[in-house]
Short mmCIF file of C-alpha atoms and ligand atoms in Angstrom, two decimals:
data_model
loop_
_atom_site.label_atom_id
_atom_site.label_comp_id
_atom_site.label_asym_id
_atom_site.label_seq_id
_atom_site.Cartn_x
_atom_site.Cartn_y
_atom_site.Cartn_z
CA UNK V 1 10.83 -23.71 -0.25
CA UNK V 2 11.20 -20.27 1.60
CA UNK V 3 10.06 -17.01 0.19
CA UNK V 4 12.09 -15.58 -2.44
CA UNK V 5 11.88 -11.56 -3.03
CA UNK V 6 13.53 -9.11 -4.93
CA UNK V 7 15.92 -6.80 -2.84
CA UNK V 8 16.24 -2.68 -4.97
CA UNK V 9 18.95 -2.38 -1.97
CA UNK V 10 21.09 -5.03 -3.68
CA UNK V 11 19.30 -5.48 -6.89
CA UNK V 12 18.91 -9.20 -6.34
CA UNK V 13 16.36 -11.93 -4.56
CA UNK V 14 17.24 -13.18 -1.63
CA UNK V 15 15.21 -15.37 0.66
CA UNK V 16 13.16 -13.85 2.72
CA UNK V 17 12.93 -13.81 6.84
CA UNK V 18 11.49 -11.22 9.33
CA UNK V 19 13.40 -9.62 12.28
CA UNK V 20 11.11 -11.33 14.40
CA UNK V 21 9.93 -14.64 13.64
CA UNK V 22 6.38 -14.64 12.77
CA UNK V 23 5.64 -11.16 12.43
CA UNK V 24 6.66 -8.99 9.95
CA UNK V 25 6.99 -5.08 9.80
CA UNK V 26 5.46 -3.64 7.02
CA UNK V 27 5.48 -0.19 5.68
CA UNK V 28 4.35 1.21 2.51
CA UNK V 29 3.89 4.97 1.10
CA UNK V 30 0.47 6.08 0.91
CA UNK V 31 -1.44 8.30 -1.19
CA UNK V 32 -0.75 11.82 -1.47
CA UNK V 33 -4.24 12.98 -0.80
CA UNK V 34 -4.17 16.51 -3.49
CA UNK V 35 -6.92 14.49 -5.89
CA UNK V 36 -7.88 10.75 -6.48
CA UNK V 37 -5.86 8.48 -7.05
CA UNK V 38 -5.28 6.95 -10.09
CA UNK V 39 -4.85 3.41 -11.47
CA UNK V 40 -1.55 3.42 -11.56
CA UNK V 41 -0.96 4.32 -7.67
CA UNK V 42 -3.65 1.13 -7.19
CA UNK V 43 -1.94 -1.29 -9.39
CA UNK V 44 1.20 -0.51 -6.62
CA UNK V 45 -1.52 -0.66 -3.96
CA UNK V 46 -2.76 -3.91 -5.02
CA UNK V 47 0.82 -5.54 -5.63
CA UNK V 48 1.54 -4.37 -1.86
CA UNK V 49 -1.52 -6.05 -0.92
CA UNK V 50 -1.06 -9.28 -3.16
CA UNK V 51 2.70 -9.15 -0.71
CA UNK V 52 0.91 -8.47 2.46
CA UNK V 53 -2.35 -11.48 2.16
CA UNK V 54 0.50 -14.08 0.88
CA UNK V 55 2.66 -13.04 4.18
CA UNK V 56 -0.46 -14.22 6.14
CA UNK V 57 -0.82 -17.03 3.87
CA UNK V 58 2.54 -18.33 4.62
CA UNK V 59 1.76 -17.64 8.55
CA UNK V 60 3.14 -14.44 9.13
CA UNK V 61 1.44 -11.88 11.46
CA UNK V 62 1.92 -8.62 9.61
CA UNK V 63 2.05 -4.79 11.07
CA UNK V 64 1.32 -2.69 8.06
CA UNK V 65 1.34 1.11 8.23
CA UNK V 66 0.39 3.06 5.42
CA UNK V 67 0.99 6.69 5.59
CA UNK V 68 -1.63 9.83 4.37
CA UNK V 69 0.52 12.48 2.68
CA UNK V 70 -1.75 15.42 3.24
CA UNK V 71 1.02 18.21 3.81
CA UNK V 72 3.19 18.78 0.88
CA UNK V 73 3.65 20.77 -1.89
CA UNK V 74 1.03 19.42 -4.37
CA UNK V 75 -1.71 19.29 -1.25
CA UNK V 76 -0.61 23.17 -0.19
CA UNK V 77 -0.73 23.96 -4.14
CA UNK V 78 -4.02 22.38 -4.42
CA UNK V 79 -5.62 24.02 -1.46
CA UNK V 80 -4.58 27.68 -2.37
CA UNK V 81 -5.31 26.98 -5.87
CA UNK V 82 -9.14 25.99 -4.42
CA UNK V 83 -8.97 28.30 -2.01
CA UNK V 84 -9.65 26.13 1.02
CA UNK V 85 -7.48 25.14 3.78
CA UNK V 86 -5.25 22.07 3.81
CA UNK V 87 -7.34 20.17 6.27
CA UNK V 88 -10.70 20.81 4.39
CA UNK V 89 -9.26 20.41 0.52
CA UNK V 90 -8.02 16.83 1.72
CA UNK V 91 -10.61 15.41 2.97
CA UNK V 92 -13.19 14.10 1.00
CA UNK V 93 -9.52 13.10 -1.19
CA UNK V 94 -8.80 10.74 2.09
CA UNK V 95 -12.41 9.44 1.84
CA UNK V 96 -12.04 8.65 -1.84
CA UNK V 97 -9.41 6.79 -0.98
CA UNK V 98 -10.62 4.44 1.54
CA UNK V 99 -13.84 4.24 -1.12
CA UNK V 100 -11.33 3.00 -3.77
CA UNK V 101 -9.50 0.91 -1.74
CA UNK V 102 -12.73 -1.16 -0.48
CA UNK V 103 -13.80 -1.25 -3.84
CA UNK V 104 -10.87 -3.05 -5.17
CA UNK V 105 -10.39 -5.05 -1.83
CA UNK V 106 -7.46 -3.94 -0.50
CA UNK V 107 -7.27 -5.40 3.42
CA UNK V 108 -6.58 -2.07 5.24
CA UNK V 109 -3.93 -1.38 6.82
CA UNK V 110 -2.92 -1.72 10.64
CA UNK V 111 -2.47 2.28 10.86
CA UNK V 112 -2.58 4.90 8.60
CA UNK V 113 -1.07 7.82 10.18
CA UNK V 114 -1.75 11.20 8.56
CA UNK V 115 1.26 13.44 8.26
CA UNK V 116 -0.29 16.42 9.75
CA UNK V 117 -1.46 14.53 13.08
CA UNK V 118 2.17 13.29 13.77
CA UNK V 119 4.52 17.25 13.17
CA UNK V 120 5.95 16.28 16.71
CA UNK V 121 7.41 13.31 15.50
CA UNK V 122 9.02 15.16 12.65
CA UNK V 123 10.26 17.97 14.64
CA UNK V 124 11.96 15.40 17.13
CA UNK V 125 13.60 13.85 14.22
CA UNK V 126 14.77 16.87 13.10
CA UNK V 127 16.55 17.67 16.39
CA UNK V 128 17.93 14.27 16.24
CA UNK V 129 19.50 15.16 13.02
CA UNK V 130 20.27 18.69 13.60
CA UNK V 131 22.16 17.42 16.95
CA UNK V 132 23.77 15.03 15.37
CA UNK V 133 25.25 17.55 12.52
CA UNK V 134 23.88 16.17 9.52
CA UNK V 135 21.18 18.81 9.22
CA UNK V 136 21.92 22.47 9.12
CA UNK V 137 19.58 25.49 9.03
CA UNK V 138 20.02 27.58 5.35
CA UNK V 139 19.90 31.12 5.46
CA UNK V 140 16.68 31.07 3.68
CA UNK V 141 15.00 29.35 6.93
CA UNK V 142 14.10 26.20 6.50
CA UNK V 143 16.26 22.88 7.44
CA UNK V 144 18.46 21.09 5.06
CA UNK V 145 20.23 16.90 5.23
CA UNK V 146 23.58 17.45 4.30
CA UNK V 147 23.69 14.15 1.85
CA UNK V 148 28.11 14.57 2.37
CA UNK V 149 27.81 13.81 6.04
CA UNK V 150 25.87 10.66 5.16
CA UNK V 151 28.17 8.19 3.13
CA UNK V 152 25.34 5.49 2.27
CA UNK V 153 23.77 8.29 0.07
CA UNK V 154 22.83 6.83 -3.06
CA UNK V 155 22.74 3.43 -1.84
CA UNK V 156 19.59 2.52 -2.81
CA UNK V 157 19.00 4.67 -6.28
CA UNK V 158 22.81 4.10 -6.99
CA UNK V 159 22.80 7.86 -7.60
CA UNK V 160 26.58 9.11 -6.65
CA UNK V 161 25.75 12.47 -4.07
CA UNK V 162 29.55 13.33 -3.12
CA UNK V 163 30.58 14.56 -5.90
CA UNK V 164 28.15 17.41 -5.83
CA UNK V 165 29.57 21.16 -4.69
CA UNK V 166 28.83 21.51 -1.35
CA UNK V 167 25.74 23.65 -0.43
CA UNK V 168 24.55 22.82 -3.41
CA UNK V 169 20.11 22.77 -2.20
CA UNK V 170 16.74 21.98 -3.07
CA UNK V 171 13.71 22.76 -1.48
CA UNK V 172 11.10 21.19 -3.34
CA UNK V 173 9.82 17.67 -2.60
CA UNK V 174 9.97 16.04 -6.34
CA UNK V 175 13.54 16.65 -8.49
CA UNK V 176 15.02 14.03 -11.01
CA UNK V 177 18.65 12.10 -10.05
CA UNK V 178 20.58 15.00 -11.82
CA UNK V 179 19.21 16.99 -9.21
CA UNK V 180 21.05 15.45 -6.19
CA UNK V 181 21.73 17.48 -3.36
CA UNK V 182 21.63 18.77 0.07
CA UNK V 183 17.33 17.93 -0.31
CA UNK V 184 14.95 19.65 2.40
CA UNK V 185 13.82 18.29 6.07
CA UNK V 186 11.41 21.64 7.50
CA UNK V 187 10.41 24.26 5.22
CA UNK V 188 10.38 27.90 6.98
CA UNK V 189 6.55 29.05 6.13
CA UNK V 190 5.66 31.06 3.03
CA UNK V 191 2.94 33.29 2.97
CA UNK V 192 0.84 30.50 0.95
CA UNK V 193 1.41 27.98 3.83
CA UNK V 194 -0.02 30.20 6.02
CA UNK V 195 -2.90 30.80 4.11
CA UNK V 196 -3.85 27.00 3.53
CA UNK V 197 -3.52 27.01 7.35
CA UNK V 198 -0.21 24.41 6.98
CA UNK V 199 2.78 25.86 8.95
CA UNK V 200 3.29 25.02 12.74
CA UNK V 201 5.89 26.31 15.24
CA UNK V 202 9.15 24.27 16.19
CA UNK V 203 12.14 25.12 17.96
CA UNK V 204 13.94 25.48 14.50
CA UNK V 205 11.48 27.84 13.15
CA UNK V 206 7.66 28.03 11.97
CA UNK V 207 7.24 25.99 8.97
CA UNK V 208 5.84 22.90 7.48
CA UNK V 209 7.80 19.31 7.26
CA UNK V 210 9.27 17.65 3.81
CA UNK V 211 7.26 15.08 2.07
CA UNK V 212 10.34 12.26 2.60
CA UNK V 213 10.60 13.47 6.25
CA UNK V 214 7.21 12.30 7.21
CA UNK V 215 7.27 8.76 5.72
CA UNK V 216 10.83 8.14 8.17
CA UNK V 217 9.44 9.89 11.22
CA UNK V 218 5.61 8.03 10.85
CA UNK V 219 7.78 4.75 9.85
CA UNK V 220 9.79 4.71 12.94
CA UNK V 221 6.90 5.84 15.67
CA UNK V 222 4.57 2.86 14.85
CA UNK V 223 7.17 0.49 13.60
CA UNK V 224 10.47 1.08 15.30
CA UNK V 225 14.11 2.04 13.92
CA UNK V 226 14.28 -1.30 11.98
CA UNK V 227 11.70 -2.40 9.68
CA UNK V 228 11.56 -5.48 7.54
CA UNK V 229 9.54 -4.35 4.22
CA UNK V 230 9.06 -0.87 2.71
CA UNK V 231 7.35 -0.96 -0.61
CA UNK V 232 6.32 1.57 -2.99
CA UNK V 233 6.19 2.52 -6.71
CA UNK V 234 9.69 2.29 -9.05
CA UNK V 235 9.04 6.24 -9.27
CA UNK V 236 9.53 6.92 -5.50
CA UNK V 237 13.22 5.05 -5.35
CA UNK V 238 14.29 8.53 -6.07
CA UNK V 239 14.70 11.01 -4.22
CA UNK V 240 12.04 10.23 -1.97
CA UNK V 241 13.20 6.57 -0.62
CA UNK V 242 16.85 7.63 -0.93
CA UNK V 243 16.05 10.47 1.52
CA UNK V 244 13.80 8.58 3.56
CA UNK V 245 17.00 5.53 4.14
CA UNK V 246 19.64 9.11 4.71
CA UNK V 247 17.45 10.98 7.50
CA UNK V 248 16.44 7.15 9.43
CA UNK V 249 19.73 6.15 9.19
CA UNK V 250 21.31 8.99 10.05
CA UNK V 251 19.27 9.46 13.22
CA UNK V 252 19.17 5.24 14.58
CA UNK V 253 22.66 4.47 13.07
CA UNK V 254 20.81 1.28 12.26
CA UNK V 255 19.64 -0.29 9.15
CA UNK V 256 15.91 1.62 8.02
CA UNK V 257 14.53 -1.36 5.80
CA UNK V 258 16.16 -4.75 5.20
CA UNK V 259 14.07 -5.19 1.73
CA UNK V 260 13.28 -2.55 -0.57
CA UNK V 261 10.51 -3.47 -3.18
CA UNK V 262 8.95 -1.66 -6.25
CA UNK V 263 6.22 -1.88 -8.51
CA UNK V 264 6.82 -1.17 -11.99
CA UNK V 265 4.31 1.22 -13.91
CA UNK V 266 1.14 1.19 -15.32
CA UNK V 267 0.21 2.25 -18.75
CA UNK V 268 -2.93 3.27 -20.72
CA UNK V 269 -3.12 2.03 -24.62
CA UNK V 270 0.52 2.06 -24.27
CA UNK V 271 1.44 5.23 -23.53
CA UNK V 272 1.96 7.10 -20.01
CA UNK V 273 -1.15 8.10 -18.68
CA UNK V 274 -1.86 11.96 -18.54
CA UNK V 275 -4.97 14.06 -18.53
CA UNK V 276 -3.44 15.92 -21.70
CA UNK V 277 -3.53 12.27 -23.64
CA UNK V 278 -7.06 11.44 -22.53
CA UNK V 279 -5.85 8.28 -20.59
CA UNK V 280 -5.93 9.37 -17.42
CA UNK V 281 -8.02 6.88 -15.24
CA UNK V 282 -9.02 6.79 -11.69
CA UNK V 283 -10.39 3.42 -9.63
CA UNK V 284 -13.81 5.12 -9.79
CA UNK V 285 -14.52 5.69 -13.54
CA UNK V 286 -13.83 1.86 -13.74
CA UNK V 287 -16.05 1.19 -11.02
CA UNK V 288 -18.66 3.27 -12.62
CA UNK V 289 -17.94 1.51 -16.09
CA UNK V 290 -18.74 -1.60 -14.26
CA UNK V 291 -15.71 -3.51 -13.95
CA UNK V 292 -15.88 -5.98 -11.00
CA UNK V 293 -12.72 -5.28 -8.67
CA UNK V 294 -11.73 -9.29 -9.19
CA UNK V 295 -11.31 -8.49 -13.22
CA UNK V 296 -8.96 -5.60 -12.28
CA UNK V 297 -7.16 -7.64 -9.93
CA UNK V 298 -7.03 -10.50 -12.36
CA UNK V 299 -5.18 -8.12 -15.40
CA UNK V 300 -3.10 -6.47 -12.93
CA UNK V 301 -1.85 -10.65 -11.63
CA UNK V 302 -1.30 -10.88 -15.26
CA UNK V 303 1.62 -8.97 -15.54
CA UNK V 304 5.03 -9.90 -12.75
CA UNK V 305 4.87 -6.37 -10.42
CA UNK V 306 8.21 -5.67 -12.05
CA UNK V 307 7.73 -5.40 -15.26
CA UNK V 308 5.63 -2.28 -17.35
CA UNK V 309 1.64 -3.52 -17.63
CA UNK V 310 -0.39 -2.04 -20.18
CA UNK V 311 -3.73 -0.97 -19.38
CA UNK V 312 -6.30 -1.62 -22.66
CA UNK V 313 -9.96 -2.54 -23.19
CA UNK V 314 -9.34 -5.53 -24.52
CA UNK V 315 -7.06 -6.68 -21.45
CA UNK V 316 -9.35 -5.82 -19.19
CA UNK V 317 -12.43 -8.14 -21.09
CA UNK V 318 -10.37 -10.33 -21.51
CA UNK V 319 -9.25 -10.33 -17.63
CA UNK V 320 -13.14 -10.43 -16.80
CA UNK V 321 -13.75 -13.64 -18.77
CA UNK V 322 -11.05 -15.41 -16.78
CA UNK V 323 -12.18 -14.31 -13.87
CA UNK V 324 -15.93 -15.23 -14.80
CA UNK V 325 -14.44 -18.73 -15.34
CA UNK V 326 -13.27 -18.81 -11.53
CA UNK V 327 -16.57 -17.76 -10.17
CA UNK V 328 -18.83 -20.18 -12.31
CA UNK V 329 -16.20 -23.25 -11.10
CA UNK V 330 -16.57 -21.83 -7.62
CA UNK V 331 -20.15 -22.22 -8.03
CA UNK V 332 -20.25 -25.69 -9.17
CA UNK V 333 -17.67 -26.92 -6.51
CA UNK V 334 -20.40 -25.14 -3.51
CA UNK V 335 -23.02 -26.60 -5.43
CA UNK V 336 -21.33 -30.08 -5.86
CA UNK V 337 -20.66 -30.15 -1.96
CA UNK V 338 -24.43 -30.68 -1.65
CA UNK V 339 -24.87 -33.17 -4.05
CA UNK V 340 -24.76 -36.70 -4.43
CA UNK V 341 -21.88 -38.58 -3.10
CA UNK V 342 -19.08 -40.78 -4.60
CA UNK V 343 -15.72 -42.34 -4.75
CA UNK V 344 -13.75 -40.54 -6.73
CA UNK V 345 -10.67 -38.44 -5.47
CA UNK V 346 -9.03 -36.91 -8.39
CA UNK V 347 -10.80 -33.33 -7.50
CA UNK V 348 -8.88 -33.22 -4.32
CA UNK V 349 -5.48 -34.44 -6.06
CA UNK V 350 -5.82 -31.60 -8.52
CA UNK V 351 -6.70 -29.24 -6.05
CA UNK V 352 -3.33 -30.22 -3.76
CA UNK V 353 -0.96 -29.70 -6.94
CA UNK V 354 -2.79 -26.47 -7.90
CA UNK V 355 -2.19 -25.35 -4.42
CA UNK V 356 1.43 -26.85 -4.60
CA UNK V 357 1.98 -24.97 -7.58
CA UNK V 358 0.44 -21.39 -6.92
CA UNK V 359 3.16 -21.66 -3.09
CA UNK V 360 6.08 -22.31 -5.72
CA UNK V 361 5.16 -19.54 -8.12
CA UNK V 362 4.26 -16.59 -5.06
CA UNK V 363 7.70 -18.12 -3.18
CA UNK V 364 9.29 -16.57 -6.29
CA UNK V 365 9.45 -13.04 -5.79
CA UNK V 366 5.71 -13.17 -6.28
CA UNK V 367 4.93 -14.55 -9.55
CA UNK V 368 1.33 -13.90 -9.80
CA UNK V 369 1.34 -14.69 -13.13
CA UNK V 370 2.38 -18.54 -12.60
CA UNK V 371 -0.02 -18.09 -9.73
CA UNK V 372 -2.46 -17.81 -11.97
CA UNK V 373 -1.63 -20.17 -14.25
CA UNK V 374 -1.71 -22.70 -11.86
CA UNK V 375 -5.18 -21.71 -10.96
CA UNK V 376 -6.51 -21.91 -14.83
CA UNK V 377 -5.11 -25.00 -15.12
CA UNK V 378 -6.91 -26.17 -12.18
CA UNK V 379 -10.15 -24.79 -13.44
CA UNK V 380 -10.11 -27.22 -16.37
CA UNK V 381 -9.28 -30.19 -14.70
CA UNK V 382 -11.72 -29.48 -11.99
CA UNK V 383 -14.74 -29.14 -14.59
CA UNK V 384 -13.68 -32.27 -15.90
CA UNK V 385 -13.34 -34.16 -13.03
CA UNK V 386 -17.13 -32.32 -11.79
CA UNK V 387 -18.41 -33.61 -15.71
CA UNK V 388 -17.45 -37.30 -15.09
CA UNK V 389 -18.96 -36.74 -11.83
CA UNK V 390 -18.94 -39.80 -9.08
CA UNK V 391 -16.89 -36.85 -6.65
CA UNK V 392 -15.62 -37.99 -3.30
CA UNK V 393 -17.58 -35.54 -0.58
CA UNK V 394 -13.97 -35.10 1.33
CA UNK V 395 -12.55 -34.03 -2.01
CA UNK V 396 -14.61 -31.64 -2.89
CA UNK V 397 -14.76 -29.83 0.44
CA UNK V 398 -11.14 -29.93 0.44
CA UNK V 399 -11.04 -28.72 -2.92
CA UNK V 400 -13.20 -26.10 -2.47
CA UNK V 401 -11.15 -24.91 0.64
CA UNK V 402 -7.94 -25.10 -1.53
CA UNK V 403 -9.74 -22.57 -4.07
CA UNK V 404 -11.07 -20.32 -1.21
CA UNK V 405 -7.37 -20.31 0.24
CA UNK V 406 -5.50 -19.31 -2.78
CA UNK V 407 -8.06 -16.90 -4.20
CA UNK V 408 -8.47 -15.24 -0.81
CA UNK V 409 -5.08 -13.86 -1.87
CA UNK V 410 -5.59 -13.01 -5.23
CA UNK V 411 -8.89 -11.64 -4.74
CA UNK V 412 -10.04 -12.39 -8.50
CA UNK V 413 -13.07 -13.90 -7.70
CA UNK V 414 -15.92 -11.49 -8.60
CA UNK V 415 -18.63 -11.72 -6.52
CA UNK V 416 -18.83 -11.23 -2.56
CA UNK V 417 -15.08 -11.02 -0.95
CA UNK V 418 -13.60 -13.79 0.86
CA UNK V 419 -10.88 -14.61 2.70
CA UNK V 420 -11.33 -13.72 5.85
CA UNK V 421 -9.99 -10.41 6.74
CA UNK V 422 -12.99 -9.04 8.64
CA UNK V 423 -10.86 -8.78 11.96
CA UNK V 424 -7.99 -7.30 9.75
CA UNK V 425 -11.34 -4.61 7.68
CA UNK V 426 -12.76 -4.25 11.40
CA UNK V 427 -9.39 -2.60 13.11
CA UNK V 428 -8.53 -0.52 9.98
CA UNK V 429 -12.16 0.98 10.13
CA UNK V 430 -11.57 1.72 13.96
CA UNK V 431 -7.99 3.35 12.77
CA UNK V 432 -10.13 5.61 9.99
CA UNK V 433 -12.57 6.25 12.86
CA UNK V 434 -9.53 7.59 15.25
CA UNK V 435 -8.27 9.55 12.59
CA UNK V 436 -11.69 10.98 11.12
CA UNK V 437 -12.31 12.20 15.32
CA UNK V 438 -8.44 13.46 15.45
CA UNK V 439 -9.65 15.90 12.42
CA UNK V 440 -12.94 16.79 14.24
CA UNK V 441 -14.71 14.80 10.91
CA UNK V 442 -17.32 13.68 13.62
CA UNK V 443 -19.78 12.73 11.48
CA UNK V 444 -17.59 10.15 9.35
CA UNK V 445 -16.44 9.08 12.51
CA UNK V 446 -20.20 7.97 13.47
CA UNK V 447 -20.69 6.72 9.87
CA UNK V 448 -17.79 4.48 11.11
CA UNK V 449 -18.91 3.13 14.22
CA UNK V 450 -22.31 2.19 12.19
CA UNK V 451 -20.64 0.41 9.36
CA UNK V 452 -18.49 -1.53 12.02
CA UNK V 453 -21.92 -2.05 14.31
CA UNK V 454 -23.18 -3.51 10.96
CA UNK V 455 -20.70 -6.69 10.40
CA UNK V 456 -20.99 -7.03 14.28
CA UNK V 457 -17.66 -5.41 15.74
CA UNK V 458 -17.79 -2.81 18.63
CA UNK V 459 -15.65 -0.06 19.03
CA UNK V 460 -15.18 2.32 22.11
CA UNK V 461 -12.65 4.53 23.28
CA UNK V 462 -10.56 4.24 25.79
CA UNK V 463 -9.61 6.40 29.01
CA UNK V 464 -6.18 6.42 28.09
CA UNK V 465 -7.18 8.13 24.52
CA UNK V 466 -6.90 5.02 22.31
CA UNK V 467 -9.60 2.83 21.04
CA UNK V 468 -10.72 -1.05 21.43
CA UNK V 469 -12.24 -3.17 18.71
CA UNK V 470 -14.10 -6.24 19.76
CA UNK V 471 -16.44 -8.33 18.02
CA UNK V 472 -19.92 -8.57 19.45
CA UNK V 473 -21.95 -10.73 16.96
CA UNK V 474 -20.55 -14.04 15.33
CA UNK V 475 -19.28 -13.86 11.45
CA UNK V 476 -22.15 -14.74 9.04
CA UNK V 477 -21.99 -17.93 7.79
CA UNK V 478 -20.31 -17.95 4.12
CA UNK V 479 -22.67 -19.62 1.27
ZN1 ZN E 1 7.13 7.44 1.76
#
């Protein structure tokens, strides 16, 4: 059976098939990097990831770019309000999140392009668009999409934009679906851009570029006019994905993303988390209360990434226990390789209808919670079959690999990681490296080319300004 996702564009699953067979285009928003990051950005994170290891799973080679947001208004606001510029305020932000990310074993992605390395690509697109008539300069400076000129506005959000008066503007990167209107491409420089050191000259006028610009100019440079996935939270469907399909579309004439897909929420002992409630958490105050990254994973697979999950203590014990279970079974099926050998199969027919079983449930617009059923049942009937003992050696290795397979998606093993994305970690270090050297961060870039000297890869630069990653040591062997 062919993978099944769930479209937002039309609001239904479809079966799913890249552009280009075997590889799939991948893009999803990235952190805006004002502060950490909190739980509920990584539960959208690690949905995005669950879509991106069972792509390569299935066989797909996948280009995934994830963007850094660190010119907008809440990084600007931040800065002034610290009294930094924008370059030094977001920094150790963008460390934090690469910390958070490896903590909770997110494979990196192929690129992530910071907004404030890539203003030519945003001031090209906003040529395109001004040529093209869609865009028109305000008398207050700064660049504006005319949503009338577009006709598939609101195709996405199903918000209805040609009714509204026309002129009718906003300048500010967040407003709510009552709010739509003629929404914001370049923003002429105010005196507090200046200060934070975030306004740079274009042909248009000096000023800094909208959040939803970035995400379709960095979108199309790395991944072309026509990409197959763009994922993101349920909150960003409006405006900022709306926007993002208008000003792509607008420019290419061609279709921006063929699926749409959103995570749902995140709660805290039920209620929307907020530093005013108390239940505001970030990845690192679980790490520091302890929490293995697998029993995360494991609550968050728990819930389908559609529907509301709520965030409790109890959930999240109750998540590490199950996820305890998996380690201590994929202890005795290592261990059990070793031992004495035998003639029964039944380990290795479990472990084929487990597998069977999780490939039905992820085909399903990623049911990780069937996944995961699948793999609970499979823990009891492999203990049993390891208690009566008498194991087949070609069914337990094959057993074992089944369990390495399908966790190496999941990730909800505690313990080391597996799964083998080292080459996948390796070139997303050496993409951190090019962009810590691009913001004269020289020392993180060294700190780079250590940790990447230290699992055996190699990175230089090359003469034409780019980089190569090679691997100079073999992989240690996995116990
Ligand atoms: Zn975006």
């Amino acid at each position: 059976m062919p993978l099944r996702l769930f479209n937002t564009l039309t609001r239904r699953i479809e079966p799913f098939a890249p552009l280009h067979p075997a590889k799939v285009t991948l893009y999803t928003c990235g952190p805006t990097v004002w502060n950490y990051a909190h739980i509920g950005n990584f539960r959208t994170f690690v949905f995005e990831d669950v879509l991106r290891r069972y792509l390569e799973y299935s066989g797909f080679a996948v280009l995934h770019v994830m963007n850094l947001t660190d010119v907008d208004d809440r990084t600007i606001g931040a800065a002034n309000k610290a009294g930094v510029k924008l370059a030094e305020h977001v920094k150790p932000f963008t460390q934090a999140f690469f910390e958070d990310r490896d903590y909770l074993r997110i494979e990196p992605a192929t690129h992530y392009p910071a907004a404030t390395t890539h203003i030519p690509a945003m001031v090209a697109l906003v040529e395109r668009l001004l040529a093209k008539g869609v865009a028109y300069k305000g008398e207050d400076g700064s660049v504006y999409f005319a949503i009338a000129k577009f006709p598939g506005y609101g195709k996405l959000s199903k918000v209805e934009g040609r009714t509204l008066k026309d002129g009718a503007r906003v300048d500010s990167d967040e407003y709510s679906k009552e709010d739509a209107r003629d929404f914001v491409l370049w923003k002429a420089a105010k005196p507090e851009d200046e200060a934070a050191g975030a306004a740079w000259d274009a042909p248009f006028g000096r000023g800094r570029p909208g959040w939803h610009l970035e995400c379709s100019a960095m979108s199309q440079q790395y991944l072309g006019e026509t990409i197959d996935i763009h994922a993101g939270g349920v909150d960003l469907i409006f405006p900022h994905h709306e926007d993002e399909i208008a000003q792509s579309e607008a420019a290419s004439g061609k279709p921006f993303a063929r699926v749409w897909m959103h995570g749902e929420f995140l709660q805290v002992d039920g209620t929307k988390m907020s530093k005013r409630f108390g239940n505001f958490l970030t990845a690192r105050d679980l790490k520091e209360s302890g929490w293995d990254a697998a029993a995360i994973r494991y609550l968050f697979g728990q819930t389908h990434y559609r529907k509301q999950l709520n965030f409790t203590d109890d959930a999240i014990k109750a998540a590490a226990t199950g996820a305890q279970r998996l380690a201590e079974l994929r202890r005795r099926l290592a261990e059990a390789a070793s031992g004495a050998a035998g003639g029964n199969a039944e380990l290795g027919e479990v472990a084929t209808s487990m597998e069977t079983g999780f490939r039905a449930a992820m085909d399903e617009d990623l049911d990780v919670p069937g996944a995961l059923a699948a793999l609970m049942t499979f823990v009891r009937e492999a203990n049993a079959a390891l208690d009566a003992g008498d194991v087949a050696p070609a069914a337990r290795q094959s057993a074992l690999e089944a369990f390495d397979r399908v966790t190496g998606v999941l990730q909800v093993v505690p313990g080391p990681a597996r799964g083998g994305a080292d080459e996948a970690w390796a070139k997303g270090m050496a993409e951190e490296r090019r962009l810590a050297k691009a913001t004269r961060d020289f020392k993180r870039a060294d700190e780079i080319r250590k940790a990447l000297l230290d699992k055996g890869f190699e990175v230089r630069d090359t003469k034409d300004g780019g980089y190569e990653v090679r691997r100079v040591t073999p992989p240690p062997t996995d116990t």
